[in-house]
Tab-separated table of C-alpha atoms and ligand atoms in Angstrom:
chain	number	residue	atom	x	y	z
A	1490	UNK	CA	14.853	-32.982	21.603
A	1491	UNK	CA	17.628	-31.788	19.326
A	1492	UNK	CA	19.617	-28.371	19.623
A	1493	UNK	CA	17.461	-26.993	17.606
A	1494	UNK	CA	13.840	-25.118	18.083
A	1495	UNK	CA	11.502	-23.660	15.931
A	1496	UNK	CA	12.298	-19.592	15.882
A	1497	UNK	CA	10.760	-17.408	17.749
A	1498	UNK	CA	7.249	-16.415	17.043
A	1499	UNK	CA	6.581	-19.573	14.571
A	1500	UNK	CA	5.229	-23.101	15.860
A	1501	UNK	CA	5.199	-26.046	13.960
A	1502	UNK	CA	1.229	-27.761	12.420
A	1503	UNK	CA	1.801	-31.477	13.991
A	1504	UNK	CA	-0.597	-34.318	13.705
A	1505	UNK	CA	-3.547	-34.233	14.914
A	1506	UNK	CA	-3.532	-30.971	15.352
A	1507	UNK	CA	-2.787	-29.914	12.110
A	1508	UNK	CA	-5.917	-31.586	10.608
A	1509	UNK	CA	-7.804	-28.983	11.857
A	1510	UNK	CA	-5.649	-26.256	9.858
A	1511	UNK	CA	-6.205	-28.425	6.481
A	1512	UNK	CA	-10.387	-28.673	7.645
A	1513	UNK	CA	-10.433	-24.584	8.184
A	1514	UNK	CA	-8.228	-24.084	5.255
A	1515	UNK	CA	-10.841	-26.200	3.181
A	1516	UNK	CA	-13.682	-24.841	4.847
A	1517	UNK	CA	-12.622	-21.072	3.663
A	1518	UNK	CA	-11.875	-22.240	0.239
A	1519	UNK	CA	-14.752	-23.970	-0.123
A	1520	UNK	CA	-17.531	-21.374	-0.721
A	1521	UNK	CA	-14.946	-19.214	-2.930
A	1522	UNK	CA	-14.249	-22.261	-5.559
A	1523	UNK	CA	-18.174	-22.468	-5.659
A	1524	UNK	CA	-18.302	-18.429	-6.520
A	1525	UNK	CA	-16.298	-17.948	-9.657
A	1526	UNK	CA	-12.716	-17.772	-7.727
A	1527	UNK	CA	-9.739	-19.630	-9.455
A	1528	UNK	CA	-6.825	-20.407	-7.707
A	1529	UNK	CA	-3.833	-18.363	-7.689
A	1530	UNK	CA	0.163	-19.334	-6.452
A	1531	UNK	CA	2.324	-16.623	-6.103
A	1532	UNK	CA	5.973	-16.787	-5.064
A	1533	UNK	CA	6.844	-16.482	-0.643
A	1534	UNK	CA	9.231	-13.784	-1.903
A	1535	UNK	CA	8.687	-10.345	-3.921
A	1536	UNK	CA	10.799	-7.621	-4.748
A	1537	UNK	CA	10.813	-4.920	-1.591
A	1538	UNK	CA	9.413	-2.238	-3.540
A	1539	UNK	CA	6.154	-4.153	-4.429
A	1540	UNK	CA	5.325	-4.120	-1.423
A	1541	UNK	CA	6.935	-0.604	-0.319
A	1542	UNK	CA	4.525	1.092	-2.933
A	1543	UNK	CA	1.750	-1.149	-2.716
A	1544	UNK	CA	0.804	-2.025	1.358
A	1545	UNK	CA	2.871	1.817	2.180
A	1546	UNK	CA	5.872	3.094	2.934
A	1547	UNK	CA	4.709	4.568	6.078
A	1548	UNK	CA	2.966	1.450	7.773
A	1549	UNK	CA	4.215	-0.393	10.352
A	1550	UNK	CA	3.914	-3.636	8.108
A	1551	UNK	CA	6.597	-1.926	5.261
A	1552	UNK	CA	8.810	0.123	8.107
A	1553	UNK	CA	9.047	-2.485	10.963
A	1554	UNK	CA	7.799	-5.938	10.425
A	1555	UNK	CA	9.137	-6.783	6.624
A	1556	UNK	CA	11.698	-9.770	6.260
A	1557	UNK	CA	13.997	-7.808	3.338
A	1558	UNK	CA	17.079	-9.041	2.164
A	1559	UNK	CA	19.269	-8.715	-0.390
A	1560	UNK	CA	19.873	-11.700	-2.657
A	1561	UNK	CA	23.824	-12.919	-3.671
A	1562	UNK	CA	22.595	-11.257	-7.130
A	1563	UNK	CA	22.100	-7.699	-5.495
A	1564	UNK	CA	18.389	-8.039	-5.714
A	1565	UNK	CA	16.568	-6.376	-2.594
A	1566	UNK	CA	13.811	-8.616	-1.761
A	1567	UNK	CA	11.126	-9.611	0.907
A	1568	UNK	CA	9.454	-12.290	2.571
A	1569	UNK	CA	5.802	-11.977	1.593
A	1570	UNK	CA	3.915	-9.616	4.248
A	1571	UNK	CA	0.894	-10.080	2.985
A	1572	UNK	CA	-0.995	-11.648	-0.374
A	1573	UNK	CA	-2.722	-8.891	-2.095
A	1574	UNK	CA	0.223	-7.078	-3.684
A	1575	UNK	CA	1.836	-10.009	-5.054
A	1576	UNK	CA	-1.548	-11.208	-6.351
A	1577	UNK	CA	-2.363	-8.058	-8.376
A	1578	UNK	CA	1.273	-7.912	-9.478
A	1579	UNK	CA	0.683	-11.417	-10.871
A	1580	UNK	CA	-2.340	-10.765	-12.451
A	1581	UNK	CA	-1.237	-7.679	-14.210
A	1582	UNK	CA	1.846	-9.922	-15.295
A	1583	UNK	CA	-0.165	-12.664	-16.771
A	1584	UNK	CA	-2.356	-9.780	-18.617
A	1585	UNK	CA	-5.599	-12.281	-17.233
A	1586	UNK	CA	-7.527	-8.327	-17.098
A	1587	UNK	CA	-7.296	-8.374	-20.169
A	1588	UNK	CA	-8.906	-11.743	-21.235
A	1589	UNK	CA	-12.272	-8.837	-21.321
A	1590	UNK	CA	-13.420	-10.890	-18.431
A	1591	UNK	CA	-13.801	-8.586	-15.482
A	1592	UNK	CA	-13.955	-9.184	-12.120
A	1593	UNK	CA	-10.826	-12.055	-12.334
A	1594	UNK	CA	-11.519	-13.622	-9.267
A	1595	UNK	CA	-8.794	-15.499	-7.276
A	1596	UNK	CA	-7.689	-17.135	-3.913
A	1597	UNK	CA	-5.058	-18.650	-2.269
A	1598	UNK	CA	-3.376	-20.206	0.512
A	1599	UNK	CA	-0.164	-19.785	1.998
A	1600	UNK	CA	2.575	-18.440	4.538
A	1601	UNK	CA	3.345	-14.928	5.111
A	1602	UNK	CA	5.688	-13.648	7.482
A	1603	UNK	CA	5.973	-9.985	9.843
A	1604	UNK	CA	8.766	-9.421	11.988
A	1605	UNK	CA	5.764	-8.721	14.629
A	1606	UNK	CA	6.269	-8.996	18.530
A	1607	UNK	CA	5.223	-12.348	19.134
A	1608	UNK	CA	1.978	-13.299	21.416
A	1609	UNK	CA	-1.220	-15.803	21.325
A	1610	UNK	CA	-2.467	-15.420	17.360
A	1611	UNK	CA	0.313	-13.386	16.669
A	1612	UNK	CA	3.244	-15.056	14.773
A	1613	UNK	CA	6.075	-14.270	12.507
A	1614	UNK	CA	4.851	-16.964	10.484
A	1615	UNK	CA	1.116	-17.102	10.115
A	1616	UNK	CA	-1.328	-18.670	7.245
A	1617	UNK	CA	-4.129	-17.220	5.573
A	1618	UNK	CA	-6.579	-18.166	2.805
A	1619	UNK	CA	-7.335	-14.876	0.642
A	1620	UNK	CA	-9.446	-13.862	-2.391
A	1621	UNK	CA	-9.108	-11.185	-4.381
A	1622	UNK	CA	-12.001	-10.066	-7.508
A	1623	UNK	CA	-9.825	-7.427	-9.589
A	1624	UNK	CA	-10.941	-5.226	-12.246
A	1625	UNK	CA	-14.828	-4.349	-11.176
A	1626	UNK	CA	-16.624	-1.402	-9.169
A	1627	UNK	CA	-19.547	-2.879	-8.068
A	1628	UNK	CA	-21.052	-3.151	-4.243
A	1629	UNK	CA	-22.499	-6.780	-4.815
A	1630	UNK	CA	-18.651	-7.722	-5.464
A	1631	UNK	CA	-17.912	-6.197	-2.259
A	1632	UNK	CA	-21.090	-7.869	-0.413
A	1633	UNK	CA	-20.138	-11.107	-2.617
A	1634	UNK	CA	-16.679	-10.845	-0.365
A	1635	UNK	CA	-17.865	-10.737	2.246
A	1636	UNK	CA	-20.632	-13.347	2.704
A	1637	UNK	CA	-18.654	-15.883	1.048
A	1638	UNK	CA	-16.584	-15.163	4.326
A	1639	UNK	CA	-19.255	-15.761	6.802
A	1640	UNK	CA	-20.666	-18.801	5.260
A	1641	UNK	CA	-16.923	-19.877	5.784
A	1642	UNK	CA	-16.781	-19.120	9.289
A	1643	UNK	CA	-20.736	-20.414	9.943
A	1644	UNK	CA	-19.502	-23.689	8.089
A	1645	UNK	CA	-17.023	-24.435	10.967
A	1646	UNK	CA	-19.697	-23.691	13.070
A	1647	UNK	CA	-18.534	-20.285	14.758
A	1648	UNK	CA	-21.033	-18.106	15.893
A	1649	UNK	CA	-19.038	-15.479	18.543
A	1650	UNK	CA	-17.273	-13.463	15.304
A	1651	UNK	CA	-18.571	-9.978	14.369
A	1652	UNK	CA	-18.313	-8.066	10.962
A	1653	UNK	CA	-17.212	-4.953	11.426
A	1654	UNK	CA	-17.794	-2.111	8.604
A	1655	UNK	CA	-16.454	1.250	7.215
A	1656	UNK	CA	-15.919	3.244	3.747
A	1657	UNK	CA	-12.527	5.300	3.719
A	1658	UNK	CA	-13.709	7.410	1.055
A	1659	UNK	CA	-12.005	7.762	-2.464
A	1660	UNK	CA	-9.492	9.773	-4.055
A	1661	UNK	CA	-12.204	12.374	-4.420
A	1662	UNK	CA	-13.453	13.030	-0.779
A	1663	UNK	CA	-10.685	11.735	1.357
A	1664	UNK	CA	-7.713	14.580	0.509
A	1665	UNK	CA	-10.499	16.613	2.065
A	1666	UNK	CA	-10.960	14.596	5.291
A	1667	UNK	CA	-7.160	13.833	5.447
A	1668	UNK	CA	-6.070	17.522	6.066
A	1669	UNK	CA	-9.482	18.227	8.665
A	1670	UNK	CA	-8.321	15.165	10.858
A	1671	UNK	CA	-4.547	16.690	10.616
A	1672	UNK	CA	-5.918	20.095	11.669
A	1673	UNK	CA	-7.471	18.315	14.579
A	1674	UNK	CA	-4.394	16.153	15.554
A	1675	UNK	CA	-2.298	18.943	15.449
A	1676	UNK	CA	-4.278	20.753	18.443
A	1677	UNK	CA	-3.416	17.776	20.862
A	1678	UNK	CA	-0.609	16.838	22.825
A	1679	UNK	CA	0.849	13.478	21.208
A	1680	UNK	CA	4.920	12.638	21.294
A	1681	UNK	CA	6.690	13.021	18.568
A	1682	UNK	CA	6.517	10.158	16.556
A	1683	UNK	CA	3.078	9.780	16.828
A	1684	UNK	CA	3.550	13.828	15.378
A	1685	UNK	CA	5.331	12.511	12.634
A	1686	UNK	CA	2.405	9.706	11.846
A	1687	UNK	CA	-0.124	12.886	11.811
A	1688	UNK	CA	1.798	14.380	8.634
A	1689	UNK	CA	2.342	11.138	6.802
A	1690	UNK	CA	-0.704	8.921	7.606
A	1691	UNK	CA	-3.096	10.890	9.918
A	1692	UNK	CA	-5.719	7.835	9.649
A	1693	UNK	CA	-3.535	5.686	11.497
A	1694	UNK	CA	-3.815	7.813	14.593
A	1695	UNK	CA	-7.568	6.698	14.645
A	1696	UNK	CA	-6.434	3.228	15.537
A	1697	UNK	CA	-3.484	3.964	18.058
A	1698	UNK	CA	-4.303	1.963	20.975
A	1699	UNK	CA	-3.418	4.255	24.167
A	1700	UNK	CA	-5.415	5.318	26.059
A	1701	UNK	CA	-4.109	8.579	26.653
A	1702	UNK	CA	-4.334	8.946	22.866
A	1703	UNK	CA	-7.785	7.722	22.504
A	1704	UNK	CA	-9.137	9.860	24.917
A	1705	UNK	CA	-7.920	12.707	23.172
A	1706	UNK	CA	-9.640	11.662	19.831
A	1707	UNK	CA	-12.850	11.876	21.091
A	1708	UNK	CA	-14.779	14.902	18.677
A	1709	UNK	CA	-12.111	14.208	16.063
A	1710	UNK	CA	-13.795	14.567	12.692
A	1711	UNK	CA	-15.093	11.183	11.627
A	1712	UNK	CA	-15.114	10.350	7.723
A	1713	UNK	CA	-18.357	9.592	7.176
A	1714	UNK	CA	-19.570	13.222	7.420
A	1715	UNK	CA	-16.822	14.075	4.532
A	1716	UNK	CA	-17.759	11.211	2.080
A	1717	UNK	CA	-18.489	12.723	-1.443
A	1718	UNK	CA	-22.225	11.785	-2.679
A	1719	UNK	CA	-20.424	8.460	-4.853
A	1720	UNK	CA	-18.877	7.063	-1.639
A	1721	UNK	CA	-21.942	7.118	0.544
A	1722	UNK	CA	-23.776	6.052	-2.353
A	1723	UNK	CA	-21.648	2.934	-2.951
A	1724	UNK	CA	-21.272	2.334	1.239
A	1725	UNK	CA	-25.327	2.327	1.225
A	1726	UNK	CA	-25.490	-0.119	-1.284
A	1727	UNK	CA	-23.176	-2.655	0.348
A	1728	UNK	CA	-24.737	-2.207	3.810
A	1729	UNK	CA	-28.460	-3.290	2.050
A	1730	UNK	CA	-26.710	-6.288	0.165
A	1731	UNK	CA	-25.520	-7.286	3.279
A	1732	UNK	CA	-28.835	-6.903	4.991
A	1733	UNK	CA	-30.849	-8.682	2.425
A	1734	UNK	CA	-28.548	-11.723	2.762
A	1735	UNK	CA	-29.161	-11.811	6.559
A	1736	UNK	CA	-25.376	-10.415	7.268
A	1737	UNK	CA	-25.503	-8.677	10.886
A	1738	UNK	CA	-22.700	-5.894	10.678
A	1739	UNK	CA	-21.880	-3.093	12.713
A	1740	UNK	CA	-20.361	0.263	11.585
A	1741	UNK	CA	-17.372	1.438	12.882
A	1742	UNK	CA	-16.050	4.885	11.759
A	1743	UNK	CA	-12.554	4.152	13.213
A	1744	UNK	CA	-11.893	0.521	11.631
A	1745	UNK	CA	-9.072	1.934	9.375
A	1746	UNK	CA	-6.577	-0.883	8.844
A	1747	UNK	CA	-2.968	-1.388	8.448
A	1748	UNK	CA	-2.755	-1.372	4.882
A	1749	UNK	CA	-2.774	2.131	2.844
A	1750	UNK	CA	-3.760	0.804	-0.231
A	1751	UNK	CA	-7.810	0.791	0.918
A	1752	UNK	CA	-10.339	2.716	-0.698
A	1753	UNK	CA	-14.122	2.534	0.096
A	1754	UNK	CA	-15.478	-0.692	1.429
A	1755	UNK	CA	-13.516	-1.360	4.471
A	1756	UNK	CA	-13.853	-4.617	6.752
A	1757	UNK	CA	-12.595	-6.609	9.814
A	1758	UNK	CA	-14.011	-9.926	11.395
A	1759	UNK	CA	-13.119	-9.985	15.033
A	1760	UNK	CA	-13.502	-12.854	16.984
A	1761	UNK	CA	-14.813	-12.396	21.100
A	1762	UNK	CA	-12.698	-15.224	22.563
A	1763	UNK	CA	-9.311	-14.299	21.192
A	1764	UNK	CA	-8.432	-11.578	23.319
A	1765	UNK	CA	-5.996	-8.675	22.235
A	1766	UNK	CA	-5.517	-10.454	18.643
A	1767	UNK	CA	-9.218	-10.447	17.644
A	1768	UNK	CA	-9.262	-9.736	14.398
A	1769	UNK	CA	-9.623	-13.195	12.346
A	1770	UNK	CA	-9.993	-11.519	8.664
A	1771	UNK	CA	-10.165	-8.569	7.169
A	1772	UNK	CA	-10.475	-6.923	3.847
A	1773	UNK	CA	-11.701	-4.068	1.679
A	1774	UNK	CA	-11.759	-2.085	-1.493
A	1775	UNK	CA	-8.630	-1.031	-2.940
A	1776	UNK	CA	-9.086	0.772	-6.359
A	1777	UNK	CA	-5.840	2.843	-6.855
A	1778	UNK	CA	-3.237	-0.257	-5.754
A	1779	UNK	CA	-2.833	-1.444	-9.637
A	1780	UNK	CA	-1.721	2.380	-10.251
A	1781	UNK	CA	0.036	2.419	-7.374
A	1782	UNK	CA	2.326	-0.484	-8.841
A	1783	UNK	CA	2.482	0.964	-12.301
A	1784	UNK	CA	-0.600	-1.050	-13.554
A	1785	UNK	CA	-3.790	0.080	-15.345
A	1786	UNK	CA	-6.721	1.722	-13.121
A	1787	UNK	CA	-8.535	-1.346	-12.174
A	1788	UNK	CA	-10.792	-1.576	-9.015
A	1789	UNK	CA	-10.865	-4.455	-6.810
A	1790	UNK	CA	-11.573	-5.725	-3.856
A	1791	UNK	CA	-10.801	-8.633	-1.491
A	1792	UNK	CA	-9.929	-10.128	1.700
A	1793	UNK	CA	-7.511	-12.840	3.748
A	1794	UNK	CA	-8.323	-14.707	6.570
A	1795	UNK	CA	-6.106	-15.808	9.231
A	1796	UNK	CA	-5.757	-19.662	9.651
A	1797	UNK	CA	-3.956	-19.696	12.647
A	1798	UNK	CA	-6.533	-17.325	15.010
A	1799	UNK	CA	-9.543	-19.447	12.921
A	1800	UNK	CA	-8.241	-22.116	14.888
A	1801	UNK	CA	-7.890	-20.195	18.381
A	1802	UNK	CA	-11.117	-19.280	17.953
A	1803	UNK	CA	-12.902	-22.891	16.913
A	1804	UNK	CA	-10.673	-23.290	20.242
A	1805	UNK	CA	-12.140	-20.463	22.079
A	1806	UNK	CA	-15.836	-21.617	21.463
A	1807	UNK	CA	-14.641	-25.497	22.119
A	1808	UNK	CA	-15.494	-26.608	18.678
A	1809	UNK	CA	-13.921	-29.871	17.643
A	1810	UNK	CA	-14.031	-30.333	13.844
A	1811	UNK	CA	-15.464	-34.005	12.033
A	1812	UNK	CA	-12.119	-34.283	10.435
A	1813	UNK	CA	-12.270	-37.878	8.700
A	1814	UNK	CA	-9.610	-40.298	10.459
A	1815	UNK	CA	-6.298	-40.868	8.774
A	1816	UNK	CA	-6.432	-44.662	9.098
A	1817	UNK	CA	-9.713	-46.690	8.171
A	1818	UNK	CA	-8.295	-50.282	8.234
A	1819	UNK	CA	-4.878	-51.160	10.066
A	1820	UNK	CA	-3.538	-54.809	9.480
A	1821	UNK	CA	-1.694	-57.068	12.060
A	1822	UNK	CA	0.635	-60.012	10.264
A	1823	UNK	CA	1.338	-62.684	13.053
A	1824	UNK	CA	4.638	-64.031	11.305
A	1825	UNK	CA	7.147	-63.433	8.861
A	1826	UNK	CA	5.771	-65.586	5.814
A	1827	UNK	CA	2.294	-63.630	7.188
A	1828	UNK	CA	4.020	-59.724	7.060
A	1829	UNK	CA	4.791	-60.388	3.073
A	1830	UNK	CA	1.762	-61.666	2.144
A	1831	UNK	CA	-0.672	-59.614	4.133
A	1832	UNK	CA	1.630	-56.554	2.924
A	1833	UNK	CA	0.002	-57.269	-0.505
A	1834	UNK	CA	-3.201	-56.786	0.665
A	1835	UNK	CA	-2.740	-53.160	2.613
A	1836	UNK	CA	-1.726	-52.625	-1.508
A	1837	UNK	CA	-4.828	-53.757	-2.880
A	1838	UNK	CA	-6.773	-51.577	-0.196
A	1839	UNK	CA	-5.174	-48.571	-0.893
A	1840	UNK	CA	-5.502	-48.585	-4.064
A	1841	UNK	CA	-9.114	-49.371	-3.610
A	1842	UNK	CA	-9.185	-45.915	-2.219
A	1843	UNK	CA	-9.516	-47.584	1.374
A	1844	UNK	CA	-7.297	-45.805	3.732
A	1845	UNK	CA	-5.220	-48.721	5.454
A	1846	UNK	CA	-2.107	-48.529	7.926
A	1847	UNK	CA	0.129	-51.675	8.720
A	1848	UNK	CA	1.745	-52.928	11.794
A	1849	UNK	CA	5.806	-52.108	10.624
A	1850	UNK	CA	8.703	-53.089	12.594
A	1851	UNK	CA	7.724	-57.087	13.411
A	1852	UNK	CA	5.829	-55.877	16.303
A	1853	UNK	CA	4.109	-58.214	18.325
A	1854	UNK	CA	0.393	-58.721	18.207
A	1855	UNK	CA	-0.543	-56.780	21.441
A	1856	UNK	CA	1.536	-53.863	20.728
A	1857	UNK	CA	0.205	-54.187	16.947
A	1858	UNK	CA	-3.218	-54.040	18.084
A	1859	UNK	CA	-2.400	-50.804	20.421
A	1860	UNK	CA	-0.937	-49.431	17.508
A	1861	UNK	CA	-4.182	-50.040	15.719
A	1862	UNK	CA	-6.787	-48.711	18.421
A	1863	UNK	CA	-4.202	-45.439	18.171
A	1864	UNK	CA	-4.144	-44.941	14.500
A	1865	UNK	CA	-8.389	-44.524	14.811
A	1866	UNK	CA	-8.629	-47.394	12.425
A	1867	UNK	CA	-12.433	-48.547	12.103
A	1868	UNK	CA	-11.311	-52.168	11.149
A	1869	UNK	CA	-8.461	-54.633	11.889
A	1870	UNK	CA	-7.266	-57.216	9.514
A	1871	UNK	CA	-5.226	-59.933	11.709
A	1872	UNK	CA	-4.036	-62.898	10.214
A	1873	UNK	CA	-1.643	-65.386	10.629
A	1874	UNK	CA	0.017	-67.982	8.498
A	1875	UNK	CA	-2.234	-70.662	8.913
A	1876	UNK	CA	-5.186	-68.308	7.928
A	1877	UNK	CA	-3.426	-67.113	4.434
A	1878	UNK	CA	-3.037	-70.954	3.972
A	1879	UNK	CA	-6.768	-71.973	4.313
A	1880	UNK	CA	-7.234	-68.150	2.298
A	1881	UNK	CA	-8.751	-66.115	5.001
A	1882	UNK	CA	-7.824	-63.164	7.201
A	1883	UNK	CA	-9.640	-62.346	10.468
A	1884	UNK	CA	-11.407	-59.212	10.279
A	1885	UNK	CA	-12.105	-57.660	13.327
A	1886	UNK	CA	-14.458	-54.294	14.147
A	1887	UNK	CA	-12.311	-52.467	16.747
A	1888	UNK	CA	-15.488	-50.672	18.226
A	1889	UNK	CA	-17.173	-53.531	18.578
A	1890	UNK	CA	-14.422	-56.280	19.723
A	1891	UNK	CA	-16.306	-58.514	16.822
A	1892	UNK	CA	-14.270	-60.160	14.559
A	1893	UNK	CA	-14.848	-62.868	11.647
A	1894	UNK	CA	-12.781	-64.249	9.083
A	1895	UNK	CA	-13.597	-63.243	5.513
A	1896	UNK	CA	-11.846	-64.607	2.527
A	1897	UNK	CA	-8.776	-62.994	1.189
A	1898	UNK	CA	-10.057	-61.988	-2.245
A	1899	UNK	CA	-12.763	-60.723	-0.980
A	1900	UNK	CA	-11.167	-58.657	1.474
A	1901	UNK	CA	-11.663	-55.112	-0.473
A	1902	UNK	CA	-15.230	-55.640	-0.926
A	1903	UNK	CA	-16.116	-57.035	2.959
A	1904	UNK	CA	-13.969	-54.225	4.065
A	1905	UNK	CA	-16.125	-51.782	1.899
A	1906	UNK	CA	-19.766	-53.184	3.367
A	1907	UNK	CA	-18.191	-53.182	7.057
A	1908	UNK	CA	-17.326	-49.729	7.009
A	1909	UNK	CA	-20.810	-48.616	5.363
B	2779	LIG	P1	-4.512	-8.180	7.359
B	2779	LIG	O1	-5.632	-7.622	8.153
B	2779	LIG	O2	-3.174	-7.596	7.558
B	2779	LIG	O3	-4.953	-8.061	5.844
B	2779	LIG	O4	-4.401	-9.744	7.600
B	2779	LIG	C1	-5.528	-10.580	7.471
B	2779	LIG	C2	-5.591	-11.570	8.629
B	2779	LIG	O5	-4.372	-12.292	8.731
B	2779	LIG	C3	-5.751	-10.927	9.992
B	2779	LIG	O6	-7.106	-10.612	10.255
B	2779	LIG	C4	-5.236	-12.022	10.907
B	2779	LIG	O7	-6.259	-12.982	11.142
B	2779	LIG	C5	-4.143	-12.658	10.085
B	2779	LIG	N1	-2.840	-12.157	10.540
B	2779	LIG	C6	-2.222	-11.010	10.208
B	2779	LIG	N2	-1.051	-10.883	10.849
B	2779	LIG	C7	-0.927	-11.985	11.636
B	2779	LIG	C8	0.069	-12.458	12.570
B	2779	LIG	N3	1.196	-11.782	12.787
B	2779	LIG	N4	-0.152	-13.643	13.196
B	2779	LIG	C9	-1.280	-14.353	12.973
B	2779	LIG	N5	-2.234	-13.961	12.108
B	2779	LIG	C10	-2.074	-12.792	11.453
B	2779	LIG	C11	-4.214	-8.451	4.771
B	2779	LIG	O8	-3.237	-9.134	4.858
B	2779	LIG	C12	-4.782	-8.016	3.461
B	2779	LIG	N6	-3.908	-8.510	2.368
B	2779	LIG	C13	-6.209	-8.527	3.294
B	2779	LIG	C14	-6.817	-8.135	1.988
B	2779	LIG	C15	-6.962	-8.911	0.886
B	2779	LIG	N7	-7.279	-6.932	1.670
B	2779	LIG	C16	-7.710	-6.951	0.412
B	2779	LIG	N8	-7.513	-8.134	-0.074
């Protein structure tokens, strides 16, 4: 061990282990680069106020959890938060709405950071896959979203997730609901900061997790009895999308999220085995954030996944992914003269596309052959110098114990037929 460890609330992605992050990280992508979505790289760093006027001054996210600092330069920055700001920002930037090919449909893949209070599947340093389709008001963009994100998490073969649903209303209807809910907060007995959230972001309250909160919300004016006719409209349409593709979904009136920037469509995937952090995704509609950051009026909607609680919960259901082994074909030189040559042959496999290891560091054969069982290598190739001399190797199947010598230049294509 050295002095140092990893900081609190991150972990490091070590082999094997960390093949399953690359396998769900795939697996998520996967149905989104068959749909239409390009891929999009945006910096691990924004300036502060993208994300103060996009995600909300008044959430938690923006007041408590942001990495900000201010650069040598003077510039007041942030560790990424979250993807959705930076990837409208970078749209609008690159002008690709205005190609006069609406929805532009992205995702991406990356690190984001919250100063959060650490726990199981919640870290200061996480990893989610996102998409984001900007520029269209349509419900079969919003359904699109979120199937594409249950064939992900049926591809990996999870089955204890559920989708939950809600519409937050629009600039039209929810002004209206806003200041009934604050009328209602106001007649209860909450402390003072939770006060304060009632005048800036009375939604919130909906999701405050005490108990002597909750109990006090029960009769609180829900939002679905103020939707405007073109919100309830749009939230029917989704829910029969979803049907008609076979997506189970419950609705939930007080799924509100932590982001402000939502509008409409409003979803979170929780997972039953993860405990306290259950939510593995979540998403939604948010049609004002390219005003919000000085952009054009273009809805969109979209959603990010968490890697890291994917994982817990492939975990939690004791799924092991098929992830293909690293090594295929490991080779064992007996000798010096023997390391050079068969060295030249690991070469030629690779660059057959075979994936070969060697036995480094003049080990000797038994510890070479450990060393091969351990890398998960299908095949051995052993040979010694008398075998290069007569132009063979020994090729041995290490499930099997059964080994025959091939000839050398035909090593690439006997190692092709043994491993089928
Ligand atoms: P979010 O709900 O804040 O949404 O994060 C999405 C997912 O990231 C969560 O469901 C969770 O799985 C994972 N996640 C969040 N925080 C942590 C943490 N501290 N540790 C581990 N995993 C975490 C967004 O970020 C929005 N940008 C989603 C979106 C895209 N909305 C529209 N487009």
């Amino acid at each position: 061990m050295s002095t140092f460890k990893a900081p609190k609330g991150t972990y490091d992605l070590i082999p094997p282990q960390s093949a399953t992050y690359l396998a769900v990280r795939e697996a998520i992508a996967a149905p989104l680069r068959k749909s239409g979505y390009g891929y999009i790289e945006t910096p691990g760093f924004e300036n502060i106020e993208l994300f103060a006027r996009g995600v909300g001054e008044s959430t938690d996210i923006v007041t408590k959890e942001m990495y900000a600092f201010e650069t040598k330069g003077g510039d007041q920055l942030a560790l990424r938060p979250e993807g959705t700001a930076s990837v409208l920002r970078a749209a609008l930037e690159a002008n690709l709405h205005k190609g006069g090919n609406l929805p532009v449909k992205l995702w991406y893949s990356g690190s984001y950071y919250r100063y959060e209070r650490p726990q199981k599947g919640r870290y200061r340093h996480f990893s989610q896959v996102g998409a984001e389709a900007i520029g269209a008001e349509d419900p079969a963009l919003d359904a699109e979203l979120i199937i594409l994100a249950v064939d992900a998490y049926k591809s990996l073969g999870l089955s204890n997730f559920r989708l939950l649903l809600n519409s937050l209303g629009d600039a039209e209807c929810r002004p209206a609901y806003r200041g009934a809910l604050q009328d209602f907060l106001r007649g209860l007995d909450l402390d003072e900061d939770t006060r304060r959230r009632v005048d800036i972001n009375p939604l919130r309250v909906l999701d405050d997790k005490r108990e002597a909160v909750q109990r006090q919300l029960t009769g609180a004016p829900v939002l679905r009895d103020h939707l405007c006719e073109a919100c309830k409209a749009y939230h029917e349409q989704v829910r029969e999308l979803l049907t008609a593709a076979g997506v189970a979904f419950e609705d939930d009136e007080k799924l509100v999220r932590g982001l402000d920037y939502y509008t409409r469509t409003t979803f979170e995937f929780v997972h039953d085995g993860l405990g306290s952090q259950s939510a593995v995704g979540g998403g939604g509609r948010y049609d004002g954030l390219s005003e919000m950051i000085g952009g054009p009026a273009l809805p969109s909607v979209g959603w990010a996944l968490g890697v890291d609680r994917t994982v817990l919960a492939l975990e939690a259901e004791g799924i092991t992914l098929d992830t293909p082994a690293a090594t295929a074909v490991y080779a064992v030189p007996l000798g010096e003269e023997a390391r050079r040559e068969l060295f030249g042959t690991v070469t030629e496999l690779r660059r057959a596309g075979v994936a070969t290891d060697f036995a480094y560091g003049g080990k000797g054969l038994k510890n070479a052959m450990k060393s091969a069982n351990r890398s998960g290598a299908r095949l051995a190739i052993v040979a010694g110098e008398r075998d290069l001399a007569e132009g063979i190797v020994q090729l041995k199947d290490l499930v099997s114990g059964e080994q025959r010598a091939v000839a050398r230049d035909a090593v690439v294509e006997e190692v092709r037929r043994a491993l089928g």
